[in-house]
Coordinates of C-alpha atoms and ligand atoms in Angstrom, one line a residue:
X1 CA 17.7 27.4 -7.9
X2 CA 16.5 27.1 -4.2
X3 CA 17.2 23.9 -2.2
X4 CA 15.0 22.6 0.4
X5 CA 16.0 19.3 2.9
X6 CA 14.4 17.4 4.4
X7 CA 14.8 13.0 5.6
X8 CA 15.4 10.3 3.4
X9 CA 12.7 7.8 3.4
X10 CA 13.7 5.7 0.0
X11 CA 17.1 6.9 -2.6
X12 CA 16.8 7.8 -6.2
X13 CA 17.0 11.0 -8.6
X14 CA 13.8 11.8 -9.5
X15 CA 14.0 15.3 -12.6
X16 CA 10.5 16.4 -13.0
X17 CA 7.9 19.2 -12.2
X18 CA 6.4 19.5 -8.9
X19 CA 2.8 18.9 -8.5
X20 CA 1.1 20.8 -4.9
X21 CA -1.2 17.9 -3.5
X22 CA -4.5 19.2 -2.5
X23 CA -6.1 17.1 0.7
X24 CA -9.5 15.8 -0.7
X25 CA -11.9 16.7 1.9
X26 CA -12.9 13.6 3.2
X27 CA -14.7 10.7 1.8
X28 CA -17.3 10.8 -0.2
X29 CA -20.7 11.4 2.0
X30 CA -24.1 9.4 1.1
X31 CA -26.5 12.1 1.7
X32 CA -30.1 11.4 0.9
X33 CA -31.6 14.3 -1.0
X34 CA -35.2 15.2 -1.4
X35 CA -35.3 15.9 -5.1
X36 CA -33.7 13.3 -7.7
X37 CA -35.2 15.9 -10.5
X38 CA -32.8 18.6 -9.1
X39 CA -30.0 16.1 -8.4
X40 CA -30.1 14.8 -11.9
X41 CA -29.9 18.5 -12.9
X42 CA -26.8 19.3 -11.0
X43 CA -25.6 15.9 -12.2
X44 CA -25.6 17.3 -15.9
X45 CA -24.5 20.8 -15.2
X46 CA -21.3 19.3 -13.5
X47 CA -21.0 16.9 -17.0
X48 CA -20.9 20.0 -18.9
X49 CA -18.5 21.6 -16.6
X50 CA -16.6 18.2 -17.2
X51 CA -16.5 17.6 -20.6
X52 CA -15.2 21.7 -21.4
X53 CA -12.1 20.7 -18.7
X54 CA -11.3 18.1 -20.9
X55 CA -11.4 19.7 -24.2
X56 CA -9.2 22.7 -22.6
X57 CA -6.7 19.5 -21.5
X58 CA -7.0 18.1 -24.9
X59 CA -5.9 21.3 -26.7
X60 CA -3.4 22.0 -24.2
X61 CA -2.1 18.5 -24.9
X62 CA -2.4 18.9 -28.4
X63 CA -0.2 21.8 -28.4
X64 CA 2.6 20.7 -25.9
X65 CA 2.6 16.9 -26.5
X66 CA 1.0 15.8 -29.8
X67 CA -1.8 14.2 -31.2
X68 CA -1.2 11.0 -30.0
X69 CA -0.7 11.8 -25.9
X70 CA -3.9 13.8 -26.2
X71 CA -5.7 11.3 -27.3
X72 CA -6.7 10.5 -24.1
X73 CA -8.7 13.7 -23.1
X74 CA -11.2 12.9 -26.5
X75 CA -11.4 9.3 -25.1
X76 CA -12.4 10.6 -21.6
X77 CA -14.9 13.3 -23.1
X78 CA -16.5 10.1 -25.0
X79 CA -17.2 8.1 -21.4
X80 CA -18.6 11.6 -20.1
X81 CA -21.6 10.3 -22.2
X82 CA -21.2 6.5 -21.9
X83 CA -25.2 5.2 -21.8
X84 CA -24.8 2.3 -19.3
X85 CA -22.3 5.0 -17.0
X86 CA -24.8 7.7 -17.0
X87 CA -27.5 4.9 -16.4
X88 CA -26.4 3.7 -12.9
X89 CA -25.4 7.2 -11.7
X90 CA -29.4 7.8 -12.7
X91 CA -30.6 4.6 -11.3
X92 CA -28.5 4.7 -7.9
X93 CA -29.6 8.8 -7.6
X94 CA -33.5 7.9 -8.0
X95 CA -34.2 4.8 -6.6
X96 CA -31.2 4.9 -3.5
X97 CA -32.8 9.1 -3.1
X98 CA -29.2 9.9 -2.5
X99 CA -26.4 12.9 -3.9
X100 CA -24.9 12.7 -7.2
X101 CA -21.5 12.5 -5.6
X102 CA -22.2 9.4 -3.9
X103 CA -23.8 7.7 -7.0
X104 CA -20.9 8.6 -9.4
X105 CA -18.7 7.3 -6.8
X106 CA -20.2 4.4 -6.8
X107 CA -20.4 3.7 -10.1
X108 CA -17.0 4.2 -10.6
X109 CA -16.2 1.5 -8.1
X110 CA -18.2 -0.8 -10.0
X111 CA -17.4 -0.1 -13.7
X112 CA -13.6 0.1 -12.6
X113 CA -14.3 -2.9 -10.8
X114 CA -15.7 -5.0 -14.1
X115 CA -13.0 -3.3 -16.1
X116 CA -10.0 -4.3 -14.3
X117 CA -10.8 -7.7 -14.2
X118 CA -11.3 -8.4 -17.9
X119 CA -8.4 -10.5 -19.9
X120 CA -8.2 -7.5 -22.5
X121 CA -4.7 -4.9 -21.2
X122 CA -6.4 -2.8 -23.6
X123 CA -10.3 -3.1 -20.9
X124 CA -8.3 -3.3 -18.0
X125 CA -6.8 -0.2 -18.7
X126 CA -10.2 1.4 -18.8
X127 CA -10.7 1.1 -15.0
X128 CA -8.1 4.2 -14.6
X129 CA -9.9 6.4 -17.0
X130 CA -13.2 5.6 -15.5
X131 CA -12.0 6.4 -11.8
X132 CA -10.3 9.6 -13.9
X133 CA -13.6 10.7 -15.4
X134 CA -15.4 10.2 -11.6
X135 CA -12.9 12.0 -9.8
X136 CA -13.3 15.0 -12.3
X137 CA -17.3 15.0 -11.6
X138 CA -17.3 14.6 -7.9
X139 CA -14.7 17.6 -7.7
X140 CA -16.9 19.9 -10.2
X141 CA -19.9 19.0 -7.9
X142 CA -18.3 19.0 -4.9
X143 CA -16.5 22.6 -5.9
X144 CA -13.0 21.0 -4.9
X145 CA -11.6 22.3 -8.3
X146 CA -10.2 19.4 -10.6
X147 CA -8.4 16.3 -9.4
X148 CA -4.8 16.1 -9.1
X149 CA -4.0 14.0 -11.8
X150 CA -4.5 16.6 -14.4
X151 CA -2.0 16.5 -16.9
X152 CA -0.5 12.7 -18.2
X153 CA 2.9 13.8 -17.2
X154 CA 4.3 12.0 -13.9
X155 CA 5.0 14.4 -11.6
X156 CA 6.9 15.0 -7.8
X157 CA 4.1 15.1 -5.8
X158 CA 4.6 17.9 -2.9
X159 CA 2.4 17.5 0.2
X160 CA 1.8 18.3 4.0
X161 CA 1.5 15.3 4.2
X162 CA 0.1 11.9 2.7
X163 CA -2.3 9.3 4.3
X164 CA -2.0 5.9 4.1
X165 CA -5.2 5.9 2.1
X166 CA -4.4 8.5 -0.5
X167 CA -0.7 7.1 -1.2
X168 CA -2.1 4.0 -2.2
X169 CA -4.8 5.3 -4.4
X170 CA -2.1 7.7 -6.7
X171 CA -1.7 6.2 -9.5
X172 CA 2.0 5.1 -9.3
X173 CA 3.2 5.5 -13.2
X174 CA 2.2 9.4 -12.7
X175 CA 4.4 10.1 -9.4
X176 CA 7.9 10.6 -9.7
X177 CA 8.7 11.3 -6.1
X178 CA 6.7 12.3 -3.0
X179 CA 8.2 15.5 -0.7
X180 CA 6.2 15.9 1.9
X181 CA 6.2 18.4 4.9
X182 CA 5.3 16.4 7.9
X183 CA 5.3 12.4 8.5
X184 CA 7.3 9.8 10.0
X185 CA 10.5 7.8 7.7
X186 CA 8.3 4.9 9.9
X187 CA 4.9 5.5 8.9
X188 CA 3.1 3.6 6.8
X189 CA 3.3 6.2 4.2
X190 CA 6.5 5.9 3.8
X191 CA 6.5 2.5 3.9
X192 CA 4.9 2.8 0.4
X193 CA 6.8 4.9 -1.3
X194 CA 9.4 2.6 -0.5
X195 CA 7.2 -0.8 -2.0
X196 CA 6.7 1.9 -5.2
X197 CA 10.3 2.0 -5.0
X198 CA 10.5 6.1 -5.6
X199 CA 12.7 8.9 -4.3
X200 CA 11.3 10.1 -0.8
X201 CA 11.3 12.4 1.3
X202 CA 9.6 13.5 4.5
X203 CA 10.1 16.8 7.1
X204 CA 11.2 19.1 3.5
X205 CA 11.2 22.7 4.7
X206 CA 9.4 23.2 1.3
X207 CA 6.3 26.1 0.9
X208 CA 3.2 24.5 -0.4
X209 CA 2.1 27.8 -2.3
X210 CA 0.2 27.4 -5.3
X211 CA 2.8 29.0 -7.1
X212 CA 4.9 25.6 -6.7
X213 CA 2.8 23.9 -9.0
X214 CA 4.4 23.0 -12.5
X215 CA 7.9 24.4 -11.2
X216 CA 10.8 22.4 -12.5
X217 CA 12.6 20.5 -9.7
X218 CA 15.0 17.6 -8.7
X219 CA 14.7 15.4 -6.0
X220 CA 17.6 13.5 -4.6
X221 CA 16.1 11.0 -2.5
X222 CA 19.6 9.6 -0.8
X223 CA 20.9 12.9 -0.4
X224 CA 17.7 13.8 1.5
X225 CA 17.2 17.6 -0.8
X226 CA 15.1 18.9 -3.4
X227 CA 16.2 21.3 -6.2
X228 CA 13.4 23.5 -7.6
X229 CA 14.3 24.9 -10.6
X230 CA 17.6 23.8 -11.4
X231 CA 20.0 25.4 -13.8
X232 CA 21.3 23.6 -17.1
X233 CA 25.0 22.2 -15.3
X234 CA 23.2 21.0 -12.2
X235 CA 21.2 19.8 -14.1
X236 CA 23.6 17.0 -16.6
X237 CA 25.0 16.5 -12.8
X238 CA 21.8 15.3 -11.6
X239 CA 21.2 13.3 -15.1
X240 CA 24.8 12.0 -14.5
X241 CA 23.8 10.7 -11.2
X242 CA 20.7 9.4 -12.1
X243 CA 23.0 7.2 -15.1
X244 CA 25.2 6.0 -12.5
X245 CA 22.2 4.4 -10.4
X246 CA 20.6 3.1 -13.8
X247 CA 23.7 1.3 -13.9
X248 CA 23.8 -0.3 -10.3
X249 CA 20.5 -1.2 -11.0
X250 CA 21.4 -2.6 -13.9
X251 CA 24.7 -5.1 -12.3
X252 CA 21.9 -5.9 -9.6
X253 CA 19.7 -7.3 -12.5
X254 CA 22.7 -10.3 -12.6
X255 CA 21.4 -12.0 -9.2
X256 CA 18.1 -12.5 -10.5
X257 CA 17.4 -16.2 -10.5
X258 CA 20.3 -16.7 -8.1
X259 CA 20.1 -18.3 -5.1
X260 CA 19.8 -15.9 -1.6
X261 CA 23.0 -18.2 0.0
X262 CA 25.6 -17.4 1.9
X263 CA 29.7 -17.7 1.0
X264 CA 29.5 -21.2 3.4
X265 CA 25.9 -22.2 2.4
X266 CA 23.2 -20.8 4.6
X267 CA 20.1 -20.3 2.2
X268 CA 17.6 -17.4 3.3
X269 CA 14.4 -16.7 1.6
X270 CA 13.8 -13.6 0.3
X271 CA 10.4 -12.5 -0.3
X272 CA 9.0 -9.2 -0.8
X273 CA 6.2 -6.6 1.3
X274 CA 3.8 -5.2 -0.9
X275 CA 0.2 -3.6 -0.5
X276 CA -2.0 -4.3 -3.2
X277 CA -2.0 -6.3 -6.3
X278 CA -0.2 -3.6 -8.2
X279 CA 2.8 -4.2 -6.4
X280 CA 2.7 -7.6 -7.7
X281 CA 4.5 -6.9 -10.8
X282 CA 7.6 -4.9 -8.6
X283 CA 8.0 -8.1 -6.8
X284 CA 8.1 -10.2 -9.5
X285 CA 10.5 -7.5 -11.3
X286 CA 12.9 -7.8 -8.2
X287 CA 13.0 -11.5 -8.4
X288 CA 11.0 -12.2 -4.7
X289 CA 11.0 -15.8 -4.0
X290 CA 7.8 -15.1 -2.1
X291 CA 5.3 -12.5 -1.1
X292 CA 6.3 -12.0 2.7
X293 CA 4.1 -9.5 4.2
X294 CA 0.7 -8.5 1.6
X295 CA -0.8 -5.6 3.9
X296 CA -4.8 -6.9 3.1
X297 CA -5.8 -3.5 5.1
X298 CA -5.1 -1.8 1.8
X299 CA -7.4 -3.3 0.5
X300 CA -10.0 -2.0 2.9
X301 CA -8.6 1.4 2.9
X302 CA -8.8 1.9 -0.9
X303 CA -12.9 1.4 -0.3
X304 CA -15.5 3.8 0.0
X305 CA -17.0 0.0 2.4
X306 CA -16.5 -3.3 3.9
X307 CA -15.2 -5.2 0.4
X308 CA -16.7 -7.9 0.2
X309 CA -15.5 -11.9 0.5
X310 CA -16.1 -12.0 -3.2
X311 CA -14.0 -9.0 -4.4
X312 CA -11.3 -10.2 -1.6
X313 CA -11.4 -13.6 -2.6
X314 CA -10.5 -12.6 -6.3
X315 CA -7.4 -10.6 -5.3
X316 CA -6.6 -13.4 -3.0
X317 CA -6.4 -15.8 -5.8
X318 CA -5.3 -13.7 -8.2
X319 CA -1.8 -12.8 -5.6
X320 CA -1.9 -16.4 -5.4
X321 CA -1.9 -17.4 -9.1
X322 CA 0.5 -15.2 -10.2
X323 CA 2.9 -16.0 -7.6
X324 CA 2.6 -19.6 -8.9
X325 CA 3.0 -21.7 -6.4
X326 CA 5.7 -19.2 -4.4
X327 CA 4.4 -18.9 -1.0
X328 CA 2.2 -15.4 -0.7
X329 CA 1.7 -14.9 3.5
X330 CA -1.7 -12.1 3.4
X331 CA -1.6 -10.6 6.8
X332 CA -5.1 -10.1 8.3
X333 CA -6.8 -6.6 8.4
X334 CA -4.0 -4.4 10.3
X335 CA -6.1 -1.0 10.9
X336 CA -6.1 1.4 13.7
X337 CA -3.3 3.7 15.1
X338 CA -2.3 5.6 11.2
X339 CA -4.6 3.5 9.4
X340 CA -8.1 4.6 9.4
X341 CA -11.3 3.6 7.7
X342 CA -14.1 5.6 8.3
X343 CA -16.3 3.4 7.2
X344 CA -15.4 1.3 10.8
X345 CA -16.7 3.7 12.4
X346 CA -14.2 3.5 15.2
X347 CA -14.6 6.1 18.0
X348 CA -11.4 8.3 18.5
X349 CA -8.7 7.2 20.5
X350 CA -6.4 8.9 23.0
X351 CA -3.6 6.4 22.1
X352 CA -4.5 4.4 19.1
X353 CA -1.1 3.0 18.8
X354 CA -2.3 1.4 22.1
X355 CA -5.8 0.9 21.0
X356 CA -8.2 -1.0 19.0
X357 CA -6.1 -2.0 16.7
X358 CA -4.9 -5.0 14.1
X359 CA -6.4 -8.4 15.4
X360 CA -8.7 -6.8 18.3
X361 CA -11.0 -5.1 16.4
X362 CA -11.2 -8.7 13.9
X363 CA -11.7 -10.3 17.6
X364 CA -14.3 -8.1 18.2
X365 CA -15.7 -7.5 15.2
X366 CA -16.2 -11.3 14.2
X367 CA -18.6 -10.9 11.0
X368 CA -15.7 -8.5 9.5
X369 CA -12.4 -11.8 10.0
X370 CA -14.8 -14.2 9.3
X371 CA -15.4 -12.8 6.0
X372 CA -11.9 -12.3 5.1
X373 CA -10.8 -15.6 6.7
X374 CA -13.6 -17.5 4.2
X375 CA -12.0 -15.4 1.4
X376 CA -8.4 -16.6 2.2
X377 CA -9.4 -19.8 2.5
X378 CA -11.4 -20.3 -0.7
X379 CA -8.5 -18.1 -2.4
X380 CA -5.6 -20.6 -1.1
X381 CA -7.6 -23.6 -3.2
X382 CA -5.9 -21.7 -5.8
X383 CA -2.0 -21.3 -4.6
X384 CA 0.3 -21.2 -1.6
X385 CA -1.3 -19.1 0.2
X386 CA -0.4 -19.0 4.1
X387 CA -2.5 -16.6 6.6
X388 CA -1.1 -14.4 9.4
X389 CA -2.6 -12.6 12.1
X390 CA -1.2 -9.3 13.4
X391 CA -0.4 -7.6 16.9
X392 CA -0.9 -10.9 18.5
X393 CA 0.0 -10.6 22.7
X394 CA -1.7 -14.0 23.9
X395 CA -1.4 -18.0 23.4
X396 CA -5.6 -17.1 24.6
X397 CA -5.8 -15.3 21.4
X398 CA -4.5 -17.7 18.6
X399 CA -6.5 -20.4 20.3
X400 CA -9.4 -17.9 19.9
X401 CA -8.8 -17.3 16.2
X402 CA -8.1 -21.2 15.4
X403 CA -11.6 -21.5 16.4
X404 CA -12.7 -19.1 14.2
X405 CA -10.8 -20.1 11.6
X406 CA -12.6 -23.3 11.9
X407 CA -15.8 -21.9 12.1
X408 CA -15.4 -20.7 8.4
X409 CA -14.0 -23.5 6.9
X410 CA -16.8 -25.3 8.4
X411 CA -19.5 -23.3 7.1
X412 CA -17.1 -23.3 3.3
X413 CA -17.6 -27.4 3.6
X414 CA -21.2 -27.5 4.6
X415 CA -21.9 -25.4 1.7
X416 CA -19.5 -27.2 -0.6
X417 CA -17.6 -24.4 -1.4
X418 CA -13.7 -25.0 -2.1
X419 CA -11.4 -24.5 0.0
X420 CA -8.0 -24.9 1.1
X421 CA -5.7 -25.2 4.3
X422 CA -3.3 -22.4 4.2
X423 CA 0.0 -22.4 6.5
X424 CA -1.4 -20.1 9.4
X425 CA 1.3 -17.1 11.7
X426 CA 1.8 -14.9 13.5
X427 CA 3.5 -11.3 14.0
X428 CA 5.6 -11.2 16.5
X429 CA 5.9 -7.2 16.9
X430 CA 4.4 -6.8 20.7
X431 CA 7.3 -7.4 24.0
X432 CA 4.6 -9.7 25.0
X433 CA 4.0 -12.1 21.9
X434 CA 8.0 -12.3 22.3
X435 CA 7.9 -13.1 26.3
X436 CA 5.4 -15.6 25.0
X437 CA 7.3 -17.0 21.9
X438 CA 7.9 -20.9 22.8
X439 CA 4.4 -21.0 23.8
X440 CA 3.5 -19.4 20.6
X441 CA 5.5 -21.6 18.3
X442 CA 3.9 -24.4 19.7
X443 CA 0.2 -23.4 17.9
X444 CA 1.0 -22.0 14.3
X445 CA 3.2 -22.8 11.7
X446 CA 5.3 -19.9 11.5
X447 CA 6.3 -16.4 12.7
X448 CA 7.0 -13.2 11.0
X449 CA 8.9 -10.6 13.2
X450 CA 7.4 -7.0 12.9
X451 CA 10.7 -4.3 13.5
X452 CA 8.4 -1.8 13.0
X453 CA 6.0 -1.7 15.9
X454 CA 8.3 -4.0 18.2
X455 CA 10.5 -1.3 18.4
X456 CA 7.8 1.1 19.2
X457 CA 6.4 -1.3 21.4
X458 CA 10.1 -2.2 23.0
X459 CA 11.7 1.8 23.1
X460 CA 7.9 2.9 23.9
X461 CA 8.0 5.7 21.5
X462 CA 5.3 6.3 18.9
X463 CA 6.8 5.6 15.4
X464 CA 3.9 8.1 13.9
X465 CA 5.5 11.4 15.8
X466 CA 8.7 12.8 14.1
X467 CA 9.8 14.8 16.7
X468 CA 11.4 11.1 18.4
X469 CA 12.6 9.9 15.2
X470 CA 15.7 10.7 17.0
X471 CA 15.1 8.0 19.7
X472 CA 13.2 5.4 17.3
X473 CA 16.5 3.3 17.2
X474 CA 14.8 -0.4 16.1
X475 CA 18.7 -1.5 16.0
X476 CA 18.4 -1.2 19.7
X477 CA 20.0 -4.1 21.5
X478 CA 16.7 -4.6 23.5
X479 CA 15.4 -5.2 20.3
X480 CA 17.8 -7.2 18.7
X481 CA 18.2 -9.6 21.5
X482 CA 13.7 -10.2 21.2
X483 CA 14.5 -11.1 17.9
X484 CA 17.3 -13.2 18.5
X485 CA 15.1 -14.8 21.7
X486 CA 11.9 -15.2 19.4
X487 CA 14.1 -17.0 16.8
X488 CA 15.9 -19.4 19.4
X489 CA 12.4 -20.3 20.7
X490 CA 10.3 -20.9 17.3
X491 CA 13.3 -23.3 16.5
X492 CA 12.6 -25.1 19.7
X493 CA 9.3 -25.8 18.0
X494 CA 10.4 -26.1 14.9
X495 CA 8.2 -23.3 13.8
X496 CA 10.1 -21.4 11.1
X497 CA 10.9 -17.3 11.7
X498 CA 11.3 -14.5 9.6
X499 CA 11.3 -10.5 9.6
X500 CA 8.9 -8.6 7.5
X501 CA 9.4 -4.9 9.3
X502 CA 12.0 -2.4 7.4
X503 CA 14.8 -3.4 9.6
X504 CA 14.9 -6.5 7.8
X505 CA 16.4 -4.6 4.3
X506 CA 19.4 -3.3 6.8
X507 CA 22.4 -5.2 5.0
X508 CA 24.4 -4.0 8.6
X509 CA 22.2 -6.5 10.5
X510 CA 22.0 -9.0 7.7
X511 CA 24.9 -11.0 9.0
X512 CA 23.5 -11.0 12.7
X513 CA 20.5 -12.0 11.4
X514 CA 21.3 -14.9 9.4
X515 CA 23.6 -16.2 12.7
X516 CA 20.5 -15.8 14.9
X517 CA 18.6 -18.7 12.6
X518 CA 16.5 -16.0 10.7
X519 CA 14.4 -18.4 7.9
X520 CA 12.9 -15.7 6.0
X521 CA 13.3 -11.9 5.4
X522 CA 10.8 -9.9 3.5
X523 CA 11.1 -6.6 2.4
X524 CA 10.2 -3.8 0.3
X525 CA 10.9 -5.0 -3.7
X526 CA 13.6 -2.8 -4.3
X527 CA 15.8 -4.1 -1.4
X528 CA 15.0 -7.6 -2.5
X529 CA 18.1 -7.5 -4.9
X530 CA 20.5 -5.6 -2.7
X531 CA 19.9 -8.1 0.1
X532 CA 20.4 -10.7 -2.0
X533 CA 23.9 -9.1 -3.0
X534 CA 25.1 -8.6 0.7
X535 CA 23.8 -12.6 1.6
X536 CA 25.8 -14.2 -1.1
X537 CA 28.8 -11.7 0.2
X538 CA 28.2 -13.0 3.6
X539 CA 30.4 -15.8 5.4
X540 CA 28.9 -16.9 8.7
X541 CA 31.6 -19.7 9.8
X542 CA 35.1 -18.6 10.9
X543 CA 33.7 -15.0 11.8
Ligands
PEP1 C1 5.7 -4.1 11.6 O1 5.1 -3.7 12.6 O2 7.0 -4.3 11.6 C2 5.0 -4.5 10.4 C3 5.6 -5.2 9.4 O3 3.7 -4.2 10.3 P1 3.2 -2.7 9.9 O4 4.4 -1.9 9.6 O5 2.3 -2.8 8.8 O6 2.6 -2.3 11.2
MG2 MG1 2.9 -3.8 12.7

């Protein structure tokens, strides 16, 4: 057995084999080509290529898993030749004049699209086997070898490092646990694998040979180490462990459908951060009152393009219909610094934490928050929704947004669309948006305290670079004193406060929280039930 450490970024005991992530070069490039002839050609050699991967999975899986799990490889060589799938890649490659990669990509997008929002589990579980079938061809063409998710079998996936935008497109019932190489426990990386609620772990001293791949391993994510192939007794330890945590999960499953209140009765709500619809059902799991935080740029960094205010207004109202009626607060396109969409077409920064990020490019890119903002406000017709902008530093620029927010709900009325009037706040995670507060509180509704970047912002230290994660302290008294001063003065206004970065889940500063007036504290689903634990534990008088 060889052990490798590296930093905690979310607990657990994940047993399983390791799985070397390969970087996908890129996005997918629309090249035009001069020959569809030829580009159908290639289209149909890389199907072939395709369809003989698949039947060496399926007899592989036949052998090691059964009949049944293997299924799934016939099913996939049966959409290889799926009339209306190999009709649009034809139709996009001959009338658009562009690559085969491009148009498979595309159609993927749109059958996966049309799949995953039909009533049928059985359909909607189509959408993952056409994107699996599309990532297969674009690797054969491309020549990047076959796409990670080979095998059905969830794996620890073992990476330099993970972007934002490949973390949230891995299908979350095959990973087990991430290890990565490089990254920050602040980034928004890790971020997500706590919202998946999986072992984590970033800065592992781990080799990312080839010869990894398939090894048996155990990762403790608390204990901040990874096991690759483990013998039998450390093994039954590990299992033991993992036992003991299936049972603490288990006594936490008791608060659910408690109330979040204090010993002397000081209610708090508790709602959850998530990313993406997906992470609907975690929140739901953990018993979140509300959806605190819903990171919308997700949604714009899973795309291959600008999605539009159709497809955001159907996962707008879908987040608000199945929180029924629980408040869901969708936080305005957040990109820039780690978060990057190509399709933007931003021009490289020297400091993007300090650039064009978050509300400034929606200020400057108008068409692109107008769109959104229609979406959200057709969307909140259909539940509780409430809006809120991020990386806010003036009073100059919520007036500026209210006026655009106006501007689309005029244009919804004079068309007749319907629409509704959504609570509307603000992040408070820049020094200057908490100098600012009372004058703040005075124009929204509410305010939702972001640990993350006001501590990077406050301690002016990057939260992306690891080698400060020594000095990124966000239980800094400078920083605890901005929250207690932005909560004092959005109660002056009457203008209720909460805390969506990770400090919020820290159960040492619940206590301080709750006596500064906090209103609300989001977090990632798996802390929900914890929290709730330490609140109802908590006595504020007397203390
Ligand atoms: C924050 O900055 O604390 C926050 C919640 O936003 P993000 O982490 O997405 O920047
Ligand atoms: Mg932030």
């Amino acid at each position: 057995m060889t052990t490798y450490s590296g930093k905690s970024v979310f607990g657990g005991i994940a047993i399983g084999k390791l799985c070397v992530w390969q970087k996908k070069e890129s996005r997918i490039r629309r090249v035009r080509i001069e020959d569809p002839d030829e580009e159908m050609e290639r289209f149909e050699r890389a199907k072939k290529e395709a369809a003989a991967q698949l039947k060496d999975l399926y007899d592989k899986a036949l052998r090691e898993v059964g009949e049944v799990n293997a299924a799934i490889f016939e099913i996939h060589q049966m959409m290889l030749e799926d009339g209306d799938y190999n009709e649009s890649v034809e139709n996009i490659v001959r009338t658009q004049r562009v690559n085969a990669e491009y148009a498979v990509a595309s159609t993927a997008d749109n059958f996966a699209g049309m799949f995953a929002e039909m009533e049928d589990d059985y359909m909607k579980a189509r959408a993952a086997d056409v994107r699996d079938i599309s990532e297969r061809l674009i690797a054969v063409l491309s020549g990047t070898g076959s796409p990670v998710t080979v095998s059905d079998e969830p794996v620890i996936i073992v990476a330099d490092d993970l972007a934002p935008s490949e973390t949230v497109q891995l299908d979350k019932d095959k990973v087990l646990a991430f290890v990565t190489v490089h990254g920050s426990p602040n980034s928004h990386t890790a971020i997500l694998a706590r919202t998946m609620g999986i072992p984590a772990l970033i800065g592992t001293d781990i080799p990312l040979e080839r010869q990894m791949d398939g090894k048996p391993a155990v990762v403790d994510g608390a204990g901040g180490c990874v096991y690759v192939e483990p013998d039998e007794d450390f093994l039954d330890k590990m299992r033991e462990k993992q036992r003991e945590e299936l049972d603490r999960k288990e006594m936490l499953q008791t608060l659910k459908g408690k109330e979040s209140v204090t010993v002397d009765g000081k209610k708090v709500l508790l709602y959850a951060n998530i990313g993406s619809l997906r992470d609907l059902s975690a929140a739901m799991e953990n018993d979140a009152e509300g959806i605190g935080l819903f990171r919308s740029e997700f949604l714009y960094l899973e795309s291959e393009d600008f999605p539009t205010e159709e497809e955001q207004f159907l996962v707008y109202k879908t987040a608000a219909e199945t929180m029924a009626g629980k408040r869901v607060i969708i936080r305005t396109l957040d990109i820039g610094a780690d978060k990057k969409c190509d399709y933007f077409g931003l021009e490289p920064e020297e400091n993007p934490a300090l650039g064009l990020r978050g509300i400034r490019i929606c200020l400057t890119r108008t068409e692109v928050f107008k769109t959104q903002l229609r979406a959200l406000f057709r969307a909140s017709a259909f539940g509780k929704i409430a809006v809120m902008y991020p990386m806010i530093i003036s009073v100059e620029e919520v007036r500026r947004i209210k006026e655009l927010a106006e501007e689309a709900r005029r244009e919804l009325a004079a068309e007749g669309t319907p629409f509704g009037m959504p609570e509307q706040g603000i992040m408070i995670e820049t020094p200057a948006a908490v100098m600012m507060s009372r004058e703040l509180a005075k124009e929204v509704d509410f305010f939702s305290i972001g640990t993350n970047d006001l501590t990077q912002y406050t301690l002016a230290i990057d939260r992306q670079n690891p080698r400060l994660d020594a000095f990124y302290d966000p239980r800094h008294p400078a920083v605890l004193r901005m929250i207690a001063m932005t909560a004092a003065n959005a109660h002056l206004e009457n203008t209720w406060v909460g805390i969506c970065g990770e400090l919020a889940a820290d159960t040492e500063l619940t206590e301080a929280f709750l006596k500064m007036g906090i209103d609300e504290l989001s977090v990632s689903p798996g802390s929900i039930l914890p929290l709730r634990k330490k609140v109802r534990e908590t006595k504020l008088s007397g203390s």
